[in-house]
CSV table of C-alpha atoms in Angstrom, one decimal:
chain,number,residue,atom,x,y,z
A,1,MET,CA,19.2,13.4,30.0
A,2,THR,CA,16.8,11.5,32.2
A,3,CYS,CA,15.8,7.9,31.7
A,4,GLU,CA,12.3,9.0,30.6
A,5,GLU,CA,13.9,11.3,28.0
A,6,PHE,CA,16.1,8.5,26.9
A,7,ILE,CA,13.1,6.1,26.4
A,8,SER,CA,11.2,8.9,24.6
A,9,ARG,CA,14.2,9.5,22.3
A,10,LEU,CA,14.5,5.7,21.6
A,11,GLN,CA,10.8,5.5,20.9
A,12,ALA,CA,11.0,8.4,18.4
A,13,LEU,CA,13.8,6.9,16.4
A,14,GLY,CA,13.2,5.8,12.9
A,15,ARG,CA,14.8,2.8,11.3
A,16,GLY,CA,18.6,3.1,11.2
A,17,GLU,CA,18.6,6.4,13.1
A,18,SER,CA,21.1,7.1,15.8
A,19,PRO,CA,19.8,8.0,19.3
A,20,GLY,CA,22.5,10.7,19.4
A,21,GLN,CA,25.5,11.5,21.6
A,22,GLU,CA,23.5,12.7,24.5
A,23,ALA,CA,21.6,9.4,24.7
A,24,ARG,CA,24.8,7.4,24.3
A,25,ASP,CA,26.3,9.3,27.2
A,26,HIS,CA,23.3,8.6,29.3
A,27,ALA,CA,23.4,4.9,28.4
A,28,GLU,CA,27.0,4.7,29.5
A,29,SER,CA,26.1,6.1,32.9
A,30,CYS,CA,22.8,4.2,33.3
A,31,GLU,CA,22.9,0.5,33.4
A,32,ALA,CA,19.1,0.0,32.9
A,33,CYS,CA,19.1,2.3,29.8
A,34,ALA,CA,22.2,0.6,28.5
A,35,GLU,CA,20.4,-2.8,28.8
A,36,THR,CA,17.4,-1.4,27.0
A,37,LEU,CA,19.5,-0.2,24.2
A,38,THR,CA,21.3,-3.5,23.9
A,39,THR,CA,18.0,-5.5,24.1
A,40,SER,CA,16.5,-3.4,21.4
A,41,GLY,CA,19.4,-4.1,19.1
A,42,HIS,CA,19.1,-7.8,19.9
A,43,VAL,CA,15.4,-7.8,19.0
A,44,ASP,CA,16.1,-5.9,15.9
A,45,ALA,CA,18.7,-8.6,14.8
A,46,LEU,CA,16.2,-11.4,15.4
A,47,LEU,CA,13.5,-9.6,13.5
A,48,ARG,CA,15.9,-9.1,10.6
A,49,LEU,CA,16.7,-12.8,10.7
A,50,LEU,CA,13.0,-13.6,10.4
A,51,ALA,CA,12.5,-11.0,7.6
A,52,ARG,CA,15.4,-12.5,5.6
A,53,SER,CA,14.0,-16.0,6.2
A,54,ASP,CA,10.6,-15.0,4.8
A,55,ASP,CA,11.9,-12.8,2.0
A,56,GLY,CA,11.3,-15.3,-0.8
A,57,LEU,CA,7.8,-16.3,0.3
A,58,GLU,CA,5.3,-15.8,-2.5
A,59,ALA,CA,1.7,-16.8,-3.2
A,60,PRO,CA,1.4,-20.1,-5.0
A,61,ALA,CA,1.2,-20.0,-8.8
A,62,ARG,CA,-2.4,-21.2,-8.9
A,63,ILE,CA,-3.6,-18.0,-7.3
A,64,GLU,CA,-2.1,-16.1,-10.2
A,65,GLU,CA,-4.0,-18.2,-12.6
A,66,THR,CA,-7.2,-17.8,-10.7
A,67,VAL,CA,-6.8,-14.1,-10.4
A,68,LEU,CA,-5.8,-13.8,-14.0
A,69,GLY,CA,-9.0,-15.7,-14.9
A,70,ALA,CA,-11.1,-13.3,-13.0
A,71,PHE,CA,-9.4,-10.4,-14.7
A,72,ARG,CA,-10.1,-11.9,-18.1
A,73,LEU,CA,-13.7,-12.5,-17.1
A,74,ALA,CA,-14.1,-8.9,-15.9
A,75,HIS,CA,-12.6,-7.5,-19.1
A,76,GLY,CA,-14.3,-9.8,-21.5
A,77,THR,CA,-11.4,-12.0,-22.4
A,78,ALA,CA,-12.5,-15.1,-20.5
A,79,ASN,CA,-12.4,-17.3,-23.6
A,80,VAL,CA,-8.6,-17.4,-23.6
A,81,VAL,CA,-8.4,-18.9,-20.1
A,82,SER,CA,-6.8,-22.3,-20.0
A,83,MET,CA,-8.9,-24.9,-18.5
A,84,GLN,CA,-6.9,-25.8,-15.4
A,85,PRO,CA,-8.6,-28.3,-13.1
A,86,HIS,CA,-7.8,-26.2,-10.0
A,87,ALA,CA,-9.6,-23.2,-11.5
A,88,VAL,CA,-12.8,-25.0,-10.6
A,89,ALA,CA,-11.9,-25.5,-7.0
A,90,PRO,CA,-13.7,-23.2,-4.6
A,91,ALA,CA,-11.7,-20.2,-3.6
A,92,VAL,CA,-12.4,-20.6,0.1
A,93,ALA,CA,-10.9,-24.1,0.4
A,94,PRO,CA,-8.7,-24.8,-2.6
A,95,ARG,CA,-6.6,-27.5,-1.0
A,96,ARG,CA,-9.5,-29.5,0.3
A,97,PHE,CA,-11.0,-29.8,-3.2
A,98,ALA,CA,-7.8,-30.0,-5.2
A,99,TYR,CA,-7.3,-33.7,-5.3
A,100,ARG,CA,-10.7,-35.1,-4.4
A,101,TRP,CA,-12.4,-33.3,-7.3
A,102,MET,CA,-9.6,-33.2,-9.7
A,103,GLY,CA,-11.3,-35.6,-12.1
A,104,ALA,CA,-14.7,-34.0,-11.6
A,105,ALA,CA,-13.2,-30.6,-12.1
A,106,ALA,CA,-11.7,-31.7,-15.4
A,107,ALA,CA,-15.0,-33.2,-16.4
A,108,ILE,CA,-16.9,-30.0,-15.5
A,109,ALA,CA,-14.5,-28.1,-17.7
A,110,VAL,CA,-15.5,-30.3,-20.6
A,111,ALA,CA,-19.1,-29.9,-19.8
A,112,SER,CA,-19.0,-26.2,-19.4
A,113,ALA,CA,-18.9,-25.4,-23.0
A,114,ALA,CA,-22.0,-27.4,-23.8
A,115,SER,CA,-23.8,-26.2,-20.7
A,116,LEU,CA,-23.6,-22.7,-22.1
A,117,VAL,CA,-26.6,-23.2,-24.3
A,118,ALA,CA,-28.5,-25.2,-21.8
A,119,TRP,CA,-27.8,-22.7,-19.0
A,120,GLN,CA,-29.2,-19.8,-21.0
A,121,SER,CA,-32.3,-21.6,-21.9
A,122,PHE,CA,-32.6,-22.9,-18.3
A,123,ARG,CA,-32.6,-19.4,-17.0
A,124,SER,CA,-34.8,-17.9,-19.6
A,125,SER,CA,-37.9,-19.9,-20.0
A,126,ASP,CA,-38.6,-23.5,-19.1
A,127,LEU,CA,-37.3,-23.7,-15.6
A,128,LEU,CA,-38.5,-20.4,-14.3
A,129,PRO,CA,-41.2,-20.9,-11.7
A,130,GLN,CA,-44.5,-21.6,-13.5
A,131,PRO,CA,-47.8,-20.3,-12.3
A,132,PRO,CA,-49.6,-22.8,-10.1
A,133,VAL,CA,-51.8,-25.3,-11.9
A,134,GLU,CA,-55.3,-25.9,-10.7
A,135,GLN,CA,-56.0,-29.3,-9.3
A,136,GLY,CA,-57.8,-31.6,-11.7
A,137,ALA,CA,-56.8,-29.6,-14.7
A,138,PRO,CA,-54.7,-31.5,-17.2
A,139,ALA,CA,-51.0,-30.9,-16.8
A,140,PRO,CA,-49.5,-28.8,-19.5
A,141,GLU,CA,-47.5,-30.9,-21.9
A,142,ARG,CA,-43.9,-30.2,-21.8
A,143,THR,CA,-42.0,-30.2,-25.0
A,144,PRO,CA,-38.4,-31.2,-24.7
A,145,SER,CA,-35.8,-29.0,-26.2
A,146,PRO,CA,-35.4,-30.0,-29.9
A,147,PRO,CA,-31.6,-30.7,-29.9
A,148,PHE,CA,-31.8,-33.0,-27.0
A,149,ALA,CA,-35.1,-34.7,-27.7
A,150,SER,CA,-35.7,-38.2,-28.9
A,151,ARG,CA,-32.3,-39.7,-28.2
A,152,PRO,CA,-32.9,-43.4,-27.9
A,153,GLY,CA,-31.1,-45.1,-25.1
A,154,ALA,CA,-29.8,-41.9,-23.5
A,155,ALA,CA,-32.0,-41.8,-20.5
A,156,PRO,CA,-30.4,-43.4,-17.4
A,157,SER,CA,-32.5,-43.0,-14.4
A,158,VAL,CA,-31.8,-41.1,-11.2
A,159,ARG,CA,-33.7,-42.5,-8.3
A,160,PRO,CA,-34.8,-39.7,-6.1
A,161,GLY,CA,-34.3,-40.1,-2.4
A,162,ASP,CA,-31.4,-42.5,-2.2
A,163,GLY,CA,-29.1,-40.6,-4.5
A,164,SER,CA,-28.2,-43.6,-6.4
A,165,TYR,CA,-27.9,-43.6,-10.1
A,166,GLN,CA,-28.1,-46.2,-12.8
A,167,GLY,CA,-26.3,-45.6,-16.0
A,168,ALA,CA,-27.6,-46.4,-19.5
A,169,ALA,CA,-26.0,-48.1,-22.4
A,170,PRO,CA,-24.8,-45.6,-25.0
A,171,GLY,CA,-27.2,-45.2,-27.9
A,172,ARG,CA,-26.3,-44.8,-31.5
A,173,GLY,CA,-27.0,-41.1,-31.4
A,174,ASN,CA,-24.8,-40.6,-28.4
A,175,ALA,CA,-21.6,-41.4,-30.2
A,176,ARG,CA,-21.9,-38.3,-32.3
A,177,ALA,CA,-22.3,-35.7,-29.6
A,178,PRO,CA,-19.4,-35.0,-27.3
A,179,ILE,CA,-21.7,-34.0,-24.5
A,180,ILE,CA,-25.1,-35.6,-24.2
A,181,PRO,CA,-27.9,-34.9,-21.8
A,182,VAL,CA,-28.8,-37.9,-19.8
A,183,SER,CA,-32.4,-37.0,-19.3
A,184,THR,CA,-34.3,-35.7,-22.3
A,185,VAL,CA,-37.0,-33.9,-20.3
A,186,ARG,CA,-36.3,-31.4,-17.6
A,187,LYS,CA,-37.8,-32.5,-14.4
A,188,PRO,CA,-38.5,-30.0,-11.6
A,189,VAL,CA,-38.5,-31.9,-8.4
A,190,ARG,CA,-41.8,-31.3,-6.8
A,191,PRO,CA,-42.4,-31.8,-3.1
A,192,VAL,CA,-44.4,-34.9,-2.2
A,193,THR,CA,-47.0,-33.3,0.1
A,194,SER,CA,-50.7,-32.5,0.0
A,195,ALA,CA,-50.8,-30.2,2.9
A,196,PRO,CA,-52.4,-26.8,2.3
A,197,ASN,CA,-49.0,-25.2,2.0
A,198,PRO,CA,-49.0,-22.0,-0.1
A,199,SER,CA,-45.8,-23.1,-1.7
A,200,ALA,CA,-47.0,-26.7,-2.2
A,201,ASP,CA,-47.5,-26.1,-5.9
A,202,GLU,CA,-44.1,-24.6,-6.3
A,203,PRO,CA,-41.3,-27.1,-7.0
A,204,ALA,CA,-38.6,-27.4,-4.4
A,205,GLU,CA,-36.0,-26.8,-7.0
A,206,PHE,CA,-35.4,-26.7,-10.7
A,207,VAL,CA,-32.8,-28.8,-12.4
A,208,THR,CA,-31.4,-29.0,-15.8
A,209,ASP,CA,-30.8,-32.2,-17.7
A,210,PHE,CA,-27.9,-34.4,-16.9
A,211,TYR,CA,-25.1,-33.9,-19.2
A,212,SER,CA,-22.7,-36.7,-19.8
A,213,LEU,CA,-19.1,-35.9,-18.9
A,214,VAL,CA,-17.8,-38.8,-20.9
A,215,PRO,CA,-16.6,-37.2,-24.1
A,216,ALA,CA,-17.2,-38.5,-27.6
A,217,SER,CA,-18.1,-42.1,-26.8
A,218,GLY,CA,-21.4,-41.0,-25.2
A,219,PHE,CA,-22.6,-42.1,-21.8
A,220,ALA,CA,-20.6,-45.0,-20.5
A,221,PRO,CA,-22.4,-47.8,-18.9
A,222,THR,CA,-21.8,-48.1,-15.2
A,223,GLU,CA,-23.1,-50.2,-12.4
A,224,GLY,CA,-24.3,-47.3,-10.4
A,225,GLY,CA,-23.0,-44.4,-8.5
A,226,GLN,CA,-23.7,-41.5,-6.1
A,227,LEU,CA,-25.3,-38.2,-6.7
A,228,VAL,CA,-23.1,-35.6,-5.1
A,229,ARG,CA,-24.3,-32.0,-4.7
A,230,LEU,CA,-21.7,-29.3,-4.7
A,231,GLN,CA,-21.2,-25.6,-5.1
A,232,VAL,CA,-19.3,-24.3,-8.1
A,233,PRO,CA,-18.1,-20.7,-7.9
A,234,ARG,CA,-19.6,-18.6,-10.7
A,235,ALA,CA,-16.1,-17.1,-11.3
A,236,SER,CA,-14.8,-20.6,-11.9
A,237,LEU,CA,-17.5,-21.4,-14.3
A,238,ALA,CA,-16.9,-18.1,-16.1
A,239,SER,CA,-13.2,-18.6,-16.2
A,240,LEU,CA,-14.0,-21.9,-18.0
A,241,GLY,CA,-15.9,-20.1,-20.7
A,242,VAL,CA,-19.4,-20.2,-19.2
A,243,PRO,CA,-20.8,-16.7,-19.2
A,244,ILE,CA,-22.3,-15.5,-15.9
A,245,PRO,CA,-25.8,-14.1,-17.0
A,246,VAL,CA,-27.0,-12.0,-14.1
A,247,GLY,CA,-26.4,-12.0,-10.4
A,248,ASN,CA,-23.6,-11.9,-7.9
A,249,PRO,CA,-20.3,-12.7,-9.6
A,250,ASN,CA,-19.0,-13.8,-6.2
A,251,GLY,CA,-21.7,-16.4,-5.7
A,252,SER,CA,-21.8,-20.0,-6.6
A,253,VAL,CA,-24.0,-22.3,-8.6
A,254,THR,CA,-25.4,-25.5,-7.2
A,255,ALA,CA,-24.7,-28.6,-9.3
A,256,ASP,CA,-25.3,-32.3,-8.9
A,257,LEU,CA,-22.5,-34.6,-10.0
A,258,VAL,CA,-23.0,-38.3,-10.8
A,259,MET,CA,-20.0,-40.0,-9.4
A,260,GLY,CA,-19.6,-43.6,-10.5
A,261,TYR,CA,-18.3,-46.3,-8.3
A,262,ASP,CA,-15.3,-46.3,-10.5
A,263,GLY,CA,-14.4,-42.9,-9.2
A,264,VAL,CA,-15.2,-41.2,-12.4
A,265,ALA,CA,-17.6,-38.3,-12.8
A,266,HIS,CA,-20.2,-39.4,-15.3
A,267,ALA,CA,-22.7,-36.6,-15.6
A,268,ILE,CA,-23.6,-33.2,-14.2
A,269,ARG,CA,-26.7,-31.1,-13.9
A,270,PHE,CA,-27.3,-27.6,-12.6
A,271,VAL,CA,-29.8,-26.9,-9.8
A,272,GLN,CA,-31.7,-23.8,-9.0
A,273,PRO,CA,-33.5,-23.8,-5.7
A,274,THR,CA,-36.8,-22.0,-5.5
A,275,ARG,CA,-37.5,-19.2,-3.1
A,276,SER,CA,-39.8,-21.3,-1.0
A,277,SER,CA,-37.2,-24.0,-0.6
A,278,GLU,CA,-34.6,-21.5,0.3
A,279,ARG,CA,-37.0,-20.1,2.9
A,280,SER,CA,-37.7,-23.5,4.3
A,281,SER,CA,-34.1,-24.4,4.5
A,282,ARG,CA,-33.3,-21.5,6.7
B,1,MET,CA,7.6,-4.1,-3.3
B,2,ILE,CA,9.7,-3.8,-6.4
B,3,ARG,CA,10.2,-0.2,-7.5
B,4,SER,CA,12.7,-0.7,-10.2
B,5,SER,CA,10.2,-0.7,-13.0
B,6,GLU,CA,9.6,2.5,-14.8
B,7,GLN,CA,5.9,2.5,-14.2
B,8,SER,CA,4.4,3.2,-10.8
B,9,ASP,CA,1.9,0.8,-9.2
B,10,ALA,CA,-0.9,3.4,-9.6
B,11,GLU,CA,-0.1,3.7,-13.3
B,12,LEU,CA,-0.2,0.0,-13.7
B,13,LEU,CA,-3.5,-0.2,-11.8
B,14,ALA,CA,-5.0,2.5,-14.1
B,15,ARG,CA,-3.9,0.5,-17.2
B,16,SER,CA,-5.2,-2.8,-15.8
B,17,ASN,CA,-8.5,-1.1,-15.0
B,18,ASN,CA,-8.7,-0.4,-18.7
B,19,GLY,CA,-8.2,-4.1,-19.5
B,20,ASP,CA,-4.5,-4.2,-20.0
B,21,GLU,CA,-3.7,-7.7,-18.9
B,22,ALA,CA,0.1,-7.3,-19.1
B,23,ALA,CA,-0.1,-4.3,-16.7
B,24,PHE,CA,-2.3,-6.3,-14.3
B,25,LEU,CA,0.1,-9.2,-14.4
B,26,LEU,CA,3.1,-7.0,-13.7
B,27,LEU,CA,1.2,-5.3,-10.9
B,28,TYR,CA,0.2,-8.7,-9.4
B,29,ARG,CA,3.8,-10.0,-9.6
B,30,ARG,CA,5.1,-6.9,-8.0
B,31,THR,CA,2.7,-6.9,-5.1
B,32,GLN,CA,1.7,-10.4,-4.3
B,33,GLY,CA,4.8,-11.3,-2.4
B,34,PRO,CA,4.5,-8.6,0.3
B,35,VAL,CA,0.7,-9.1,0.5
B,36,PHE,CA,1.1,-12.8,1.0
B,37,ARG,CA,3.9,-12.4,3.5
B,38,PHE,CA,2.0,-9.8,5.5
B,39,ALA,CA,-1.1,-12.1,5.6
B,40,MET,CA,1.0,-15.1,6.6
B,41,GLN,CA,3.0,-13.2,9.3
B,42,MET,CA,-0.2,-11.7,10.7
B,43,SER,CA,-2.2,-14.9,10.7
B,44,GLY,CA,0.5,-17.5,11.1
B,45,SER,CA,-1.4,-19.7,8.7
B,46,ARG,CA,-0.4,-20.4,5.1
B,47,THR,CA,-4.0,-21.4,4.2
B,48,ILE,CA,-5.4,-18.1,5.5
B,49,ALA,CA,-2.6,-16.2,3.7
B,50,GLU,CA,-3.4,-17.9,0.4
B,51,ASP,CA,-7.2,-17.2,0.8
B,52,VAL,CA,-6.6,-13.6,1.7
B,53,THR,CA,-4.1,-13.0,-1.1
B,54,GLN,CA,-6.6,-14.5,-3.6
B,55,GLU,CA,-9.4,-12.3,-2.3
B,56,VAL,CA,-7.4,-9.1,-2.3
B,57,PHE,CA,-6.3,-9.6,-5.9
B,58,LEU,CA,-9.7,-10.9,-7.1
B,59,ALA,CA,-11.1,-7.6,-6.0
B,60,LEU,CA,-8.4,-5.8,-7.9
B,61,ALA,CA,-8.9,-7.9,-11.0
B,62,ARG,CA,-12.6,-7.1,-11.0
B,63,GLY,CA,-11.8,-3.5,-10.9
B,64,GLY,CA,-13.7,-3.2,-7.6
B,65,SER,CA,-10.9,-1.6,-5.6
B,66,ARG,CA,-11.5,1.7,-3.9
B,67,PHE,CA,-8.0,2.8,-4.2
B,68,ASP,CA,-7.5,6.6,-4.1
B,69,PRO,CA,-4.0,7.7,-5.0
B,70,ALA,CA,-4.6,10.9,-3.0
B,71,LYS,CA,-4.9,8.9,0.2
B,72,GLY,CA,-1.7,7.0,-0.1
B,73,SER,CA,0.3,4.4,-2.1
B,74,LEU,CA,-1.2,1.3,-3.6
B,75,GLN,CA,1.0,-0.7,-1.4
B,76,SER,CA,-0.6,0.9,1.7
B,77,TYR,CA,-4.0,0.3,0.2
B,78,LEU,CA,-3.3,-3.4,-0.4
B,79,PHE,CA,-1.9,-3.8,3.0
B,80,GLY,CA,-5.0,-2.2,4.5
B,81,VAL,CA,-7.3,-4.5,2.6
B,82,THR,CA,-5.2,-7.5,3.5
B,83,ARG,CA,-5.2,-6.6,7.1
B,84,ASN,CA,-9.0,-6.3,7.2
B,85,GLN,CA,-9.3,-9.7,5.5
B,86,VAL,CA,-6.9,-11.3,7.9
B,87,LEU,CA,-8.6,-9.8,11.0
B,88,ARG,CA,-12.0,-11.0,9.7
B,89,ARG,CA,-10.7,-14.6,9.3
B,90,LEU,CA,-8.9,-14.5,12.7
B,91,ASP,CA,-12.1,-13.4,14.3
B,92,LYS,CA,-13.9,-16.3,12.7
B,93,ARG,CA,-11.2,-18.7,13.7
B,94,ALA,CA,-11.3,-17.4,17.3
B,95,ASN,CA,-14.8,-18.7,17.6
B,96,LEU,CA,-13.8,-22.1,16.3
B,97,VAL,CA,-10.7,-22.8,18.3
B,98,SER,CA,-10.0,-26.5,18.3
B,99,ILE,CA,-8.8,-28.3,21.4
B,100,ASP,CA,-5.3,-28.7,19.9
B,101,GLU,CA,-5.1,-25.0,19.2
B,102,GLU,CA,-6.2,-24.1,22.7
B,103,ARG,CA,-3.5,-26.4,24.1
B,104,ASP,CA,-0.9,-24.9,21.8
B,105,CYS,CA,-1.8,-21.3,22.7
B,106,GLY,CA,-1.8,-22.0,26.4
B,107,ALA,CA,1.6,-23.6,26.2
B,108,ALA,CA,3.0,-21.0,23.8
B,109,ALA,CA,4.9,-18.8,26.2
B,110,GLY,CA,6.4,-21.7,28.1
B,111,SER,CA,7.3,-23.7,25.0
B,112,PHE,CA,9.7,-20.9,23.8
B,113,GLU,CA,11.9,-21.3,26.8
B,114,ALA,CA,11.5,-25.1,27.0
B,115,ALA,CA,12.7,-25.4,23.4
B,116,ALA,CA,15.6,-23.2,24.0
B,117,ASP,CA,16.6,-25.1,27.1
B,118,GLN,CA,16.5,-28.3,25.3
B,119,HIS,CA,18.7,-27.2,22.5
B,120,GLY,CA,21.2,-24.8,24.1
B,121,ASP,CA,22.8,-24.0,20.8
B,122,LEU,CA,19.9,-23.1,18.6
B,123,ALA,CA,20.1,-23.7,14.9
B,124,ARG,CA,19.2,-20.7,12.7
B,125,ALA,CA,16.0,-22.3,11.6
B,126,GLN,CA,14.9,-22.9,15.1
B,127,THR,CA,15.7,-19.4,16.1
B,128,VAL,CA,13.7,-18.1,13.2
B,129,ASP,CA,10.8,-20.3,14.2
B,130,LEU,CA,11.0,-19.1,17.8
B,131,VAL,CA,11.0,-15.5,16.6
B,132,ARG,CA,8.1,-16.2,14.4
B,133,ARG,CA,6.1,-17.7,17.2
B,134,ALA,CA,7.0,-14.8,19.5
B,135,VAL,CA,5.7,-12.3,16.9
B,136,GLN,CA,2.6,-14.5,16.5
B,137,SER,CA,2.0,-14.3,20.2
B,138,LEU,CA,1.8,-10.5,20.2
B,139,PRO,CA,-1.6,-8.9,20.5
B,140,VAL,CA,-2.9,-8.0,17.0
B,141,ASN,CA,-2.4,-4.2,17.3
B,142,TYR,CA,1.3,-4.7,18.3
B,143,ARG,CA,1.8,-7.6,15.9
B,144,GLU,CA,0.7,-5.6,12.9
B,145,VAL,CA,3.1,-2.7,13.5
B,146,VAL,CA,6.0,-5.2,13.9
B,147,VAL,CA,5.1,-7.0,10.7
B,148,LEU,CA,4.6,-3.9,8.7
B,149,CYS,CA,7.5,-1.8,10.0
B,150,ASP,CA,10.1,-4.4,11.0
B,151,LEU,CA,9.4,-7.3,8.7
B,152,GLU,CA,8.0,-5.6,5.6
B,153,GLU,CA,10.0,-2.4,6.1
B,154,VAL,CA,7.1,-0.2,5.5
B,155,SER,CA,7.7,3.5,6.4
B,156,TYR,CA,6.0,4.8,9.5
B,157,GLU,CA,3.9,7.1,7.4
B,158,ASP,CA,2.7,4.3,5.2
B,159,ALA,CA,2.1,2.1,8.3
B,160,ALA,CA,0.0,4.9,9.8
B,161,ALA,CA,-2.0,5.1,6.6
B,162,VAL,CA,-2.6,1.3,6.6
B,163,LEU,CA,-3.6,1.2,10.2
B,164,ASP,CA,-5.5,4.5,10.1
B,165,CYS,CA,-3.7,6.0,13.1
B,166,ALA,CA,-1.1,8.7,13.9
B,167,ILE,CA,2.6,8.2,13.3
B,168,GLY,CA,3.1,8.7,17.0
B,169,THR,CA,0.8,5.8,17.7
B,170,ILE,CA,2.9,3.7,15.3
B,171,ARG,CA,6.1,4.6,17.1
B,172,SER,CA,4.7,3.9,20.6
B,173,ARG,CA,3.1,0.6,19.6
B,174,LEU,CA,6.3,-0.4,17.9
B,175,HIS,CA,8.4,0.4,21.0
B,176,ARG,CA,6.0,-1.5,23.2
B,177,ALA,CA,5.9,-4.4,20.9
B,178,ARG,CA,9.6,-4.6,20.8
B,179,ALA,CA,9.7,-4.6,24.6
B,180,MET,CA,7.3,-7.5,24.6
B,181,LEU,CA,9.4,-9.3,22.1
B,182,ALA,CA,12.5,-8.7,24.1
B,183,GLU,CA,10.9,-10.3,27.1
B,184,ARG,CA,9.7,-13.3,25.2
B,185,LEU,CA,13.0,-13.8,23.3
B,186,GLN,CA,15.4,-13.1,26.2
B,187,PHE,CA,16.3,-16.7,26.5
B,188,VAL,CA,17.2,-16.8,22.8
B,189,ARG,CA,19.7,-14.0,23.4
B,190,GLU,CA,21.1,-15.9,26.3
B,191,SER,CA,21.3,-19.1,24.3
B,192,ALA,CA,22.5,-17.7,21.1
B,193,PRO,CA,24.4,-14.5,21.7
B,194,SER,CA,25.9,-14.7,18.2
B,195,VAL,CA,22.5,-13.6,16.8
B,196,SER,CA,22.7,-10.1,18.2
B,197,ARG,CA,26.4,-9.8,17.3
B,198,ALA,CA,25.8,-10.9,13.7
B,199,GLY,CA,22.7,-8.8,13.1
B,200,ASP,CA,22.9,-5.1,12.3
B,201,SER,CA,21.4,-3.1,15.0
B,202,ARG,CA,18.4,-1.0,14.6
B,203,TYR,CA,19.9,1.8,16.6
B,204,VAL,CA,23.4,2.9,15.9
B,205,VAL,CA,25.1,3.1,19.3
């Protein structure tokens, strides 16, 4: 046997197979091939050490819950998913969001059930892009949704531009509803421009009402806060019981979260960018 | 992957595609470990391994897998999907290498020997770490055969199915990869000869 044949024999061996008597004889007479054989055994021992060391490695338990939630969603049993805070965290960066948004995620879980109704109506009628209104013509009167209309004291303001937020004292009616819209009228944010832009009449984005995330007691008074925009995966929303109507189940939904200076998430609303705003942002 | 249960992976997948949650859960628990380990050993990153494992099983949960039993085992299919996901992420990460990572990569080869020199008698954990880093330093096409065949003990046939190449290619890549590892881990052998004595040899001499 030549050295080339010895190497070929070694290369062709499967796991645990013997190179054969002929190869062993060659190794005894050839120092280089004997070294090759010994080195190969040494590398094998080291790799087995590594394999044994990694043997118990498994994916973290939260992945099982997330995957199981997706399974239940796909097979129509999403309503039995437990509302774990981490389930709301984006799949791409779970650790980054795990602690920072723990409170917000829990609050979103509470809001999700109530947002079901609002979400459907949001997608179906009011907030879809309306045909452009001629200048000078009277603006069409918007009728607030009956269940959320005329709640005294439940309209804290959100100042556009600086992202700051002022809370409102809870009204009497607020105490009854666990989740209360902050704003009683949906307000598409319209671009402030008079340039002859074909998309000037089209709102930059459509937003739902703010929904209080403070359960039962209504909207808690607060000195102020920050409006934080974030992406919530559709799968996470669905796993929390919010049905995904139409669209890419892998996508995400834009939401604005009102974070108080006390670190508590006070309210949330959902945002739908218009096509023109998406184009301009590119 | 565990094969002790009476139902095969393919049968469990079929049941789970029909909405059987218990079957899906059993299938997940059977297969998540090897998938996670493969992703971690390939990428060297726990974060990537977690992301990839989640993506692989989310696709399975949604019934969107293109698994064909005629083409191979579910294990091979999952390894193949995992490999693609890992390579995609590694490609992205390659474009976003931080200064620290660059420094680490550049010093990788030298640091093996330096570490061994400093600690003549390496502890087992350190040896494992050195071997892990040596595997990580292999080019991807050699690393994947080592991880599949040597660490996850996938058969050459299944590895060929995962990597979509001939069995001969698997054998030759494995041989070359082991030669590279031998070069990079030579000092470990010199420092800790007990490792090779204690380990059971791949080739029966």
